PDB file of C-alpha atoms in Angstrom:
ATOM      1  CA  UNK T  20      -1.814  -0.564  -4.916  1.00  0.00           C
ATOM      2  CA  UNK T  21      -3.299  -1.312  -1.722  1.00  0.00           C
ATOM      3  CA  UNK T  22      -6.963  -0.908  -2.972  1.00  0.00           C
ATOM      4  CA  UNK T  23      -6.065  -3.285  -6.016  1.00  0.00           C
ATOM      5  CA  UNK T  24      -4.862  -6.008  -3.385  1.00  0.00           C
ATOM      6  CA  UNK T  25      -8.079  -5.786  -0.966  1.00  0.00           C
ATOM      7  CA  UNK T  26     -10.279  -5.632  -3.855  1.00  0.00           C
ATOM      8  CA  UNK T  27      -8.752  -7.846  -6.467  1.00  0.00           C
ATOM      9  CA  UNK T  28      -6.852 -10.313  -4.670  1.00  0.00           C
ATOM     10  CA  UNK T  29      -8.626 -10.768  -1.194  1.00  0.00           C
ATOM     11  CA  UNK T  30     -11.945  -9.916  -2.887  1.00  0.00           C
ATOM     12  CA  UNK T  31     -12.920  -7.245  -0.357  1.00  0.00           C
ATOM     13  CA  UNK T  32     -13.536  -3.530  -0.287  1.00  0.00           C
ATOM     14  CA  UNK T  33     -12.618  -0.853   0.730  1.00  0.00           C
ATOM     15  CA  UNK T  34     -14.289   2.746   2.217  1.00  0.00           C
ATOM     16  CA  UNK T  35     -13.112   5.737   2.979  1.00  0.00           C
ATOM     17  CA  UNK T  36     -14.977   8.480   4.305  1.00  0.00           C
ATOM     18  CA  UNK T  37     -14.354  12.134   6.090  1.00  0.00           C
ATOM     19  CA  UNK T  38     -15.845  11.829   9.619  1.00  0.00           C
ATOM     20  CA  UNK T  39     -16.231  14.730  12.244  1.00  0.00           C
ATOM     21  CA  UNK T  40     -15.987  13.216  15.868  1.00  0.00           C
ATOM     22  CA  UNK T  41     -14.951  13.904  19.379  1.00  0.00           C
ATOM     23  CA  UNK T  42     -12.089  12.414  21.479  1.00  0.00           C
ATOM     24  CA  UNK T  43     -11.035  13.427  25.118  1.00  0.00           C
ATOM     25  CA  UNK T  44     -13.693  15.779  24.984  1.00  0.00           C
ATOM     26  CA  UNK T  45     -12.241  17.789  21.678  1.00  0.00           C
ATOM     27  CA  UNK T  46     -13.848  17.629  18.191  1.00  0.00           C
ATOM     28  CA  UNK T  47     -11.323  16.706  15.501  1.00  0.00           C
ATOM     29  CA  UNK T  48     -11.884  16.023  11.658  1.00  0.00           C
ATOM     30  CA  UNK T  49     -10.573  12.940   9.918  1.00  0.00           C
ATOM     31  CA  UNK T  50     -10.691   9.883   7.800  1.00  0.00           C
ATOM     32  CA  UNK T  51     -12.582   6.528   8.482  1.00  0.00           C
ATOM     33  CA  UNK T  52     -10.938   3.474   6.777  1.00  0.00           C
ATOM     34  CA  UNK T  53     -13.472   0.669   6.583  1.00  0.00           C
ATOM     35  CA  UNK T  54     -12.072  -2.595   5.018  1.00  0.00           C
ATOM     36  CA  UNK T  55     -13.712  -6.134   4.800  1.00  0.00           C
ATOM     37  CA  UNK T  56     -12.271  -9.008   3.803  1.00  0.00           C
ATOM     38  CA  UNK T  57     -14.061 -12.188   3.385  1.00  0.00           C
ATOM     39  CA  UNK T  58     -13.155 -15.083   5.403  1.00  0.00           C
ATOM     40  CA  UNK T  59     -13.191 -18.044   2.817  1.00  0.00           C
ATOM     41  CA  UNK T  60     -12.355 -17.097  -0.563  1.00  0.00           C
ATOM     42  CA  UNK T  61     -12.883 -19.134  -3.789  1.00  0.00           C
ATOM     43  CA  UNK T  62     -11.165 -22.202  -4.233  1.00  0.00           C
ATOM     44  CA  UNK T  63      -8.869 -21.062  -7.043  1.00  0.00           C
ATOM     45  CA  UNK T  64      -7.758 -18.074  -5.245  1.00  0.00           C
ATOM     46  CA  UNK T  65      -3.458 -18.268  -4.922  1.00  0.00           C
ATOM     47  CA  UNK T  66      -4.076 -17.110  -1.473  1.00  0.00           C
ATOM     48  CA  UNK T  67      -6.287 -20.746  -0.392  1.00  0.00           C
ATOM     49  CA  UNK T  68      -3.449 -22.652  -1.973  1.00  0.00           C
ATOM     50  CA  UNK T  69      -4.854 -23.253  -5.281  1.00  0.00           C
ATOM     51  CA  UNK T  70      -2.663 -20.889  -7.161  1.00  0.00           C
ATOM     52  CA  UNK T  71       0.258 -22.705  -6.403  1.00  0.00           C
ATOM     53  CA  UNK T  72       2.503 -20.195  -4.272  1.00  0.00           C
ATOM     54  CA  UNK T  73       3.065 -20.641  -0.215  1.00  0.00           C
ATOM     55  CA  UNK T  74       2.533 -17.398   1.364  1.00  0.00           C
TER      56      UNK T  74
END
């Protein structure tokens, strides 16, 4: 659901990958979330006001 929002409806994307780093001097395993969203979207798009619904 979340990834169909960023990608479909904000037109952005998404990554997700398993990092290894270190934090207060400890090494711990995890996940990196990298999301971009586009500042200006197309015209149409309901969230820029051309859909028709307020947000």
């Amino acid at each position: 659901m979340t990834y169909n929002m960023i990608t479909n409806e904000l037109q952005g994307t998404l990554e997700v990958k398993n990092r290894t780093f270190e934090y207060d001097g400890e090494i711990w395993n995890g996940a990196e979330f990298i999301i971009k969203i586009p500042v200006e979207l197309e015209e149409d798009n309901e969230l820029c006001g051309g859909g028709g619904g307020d947000i």
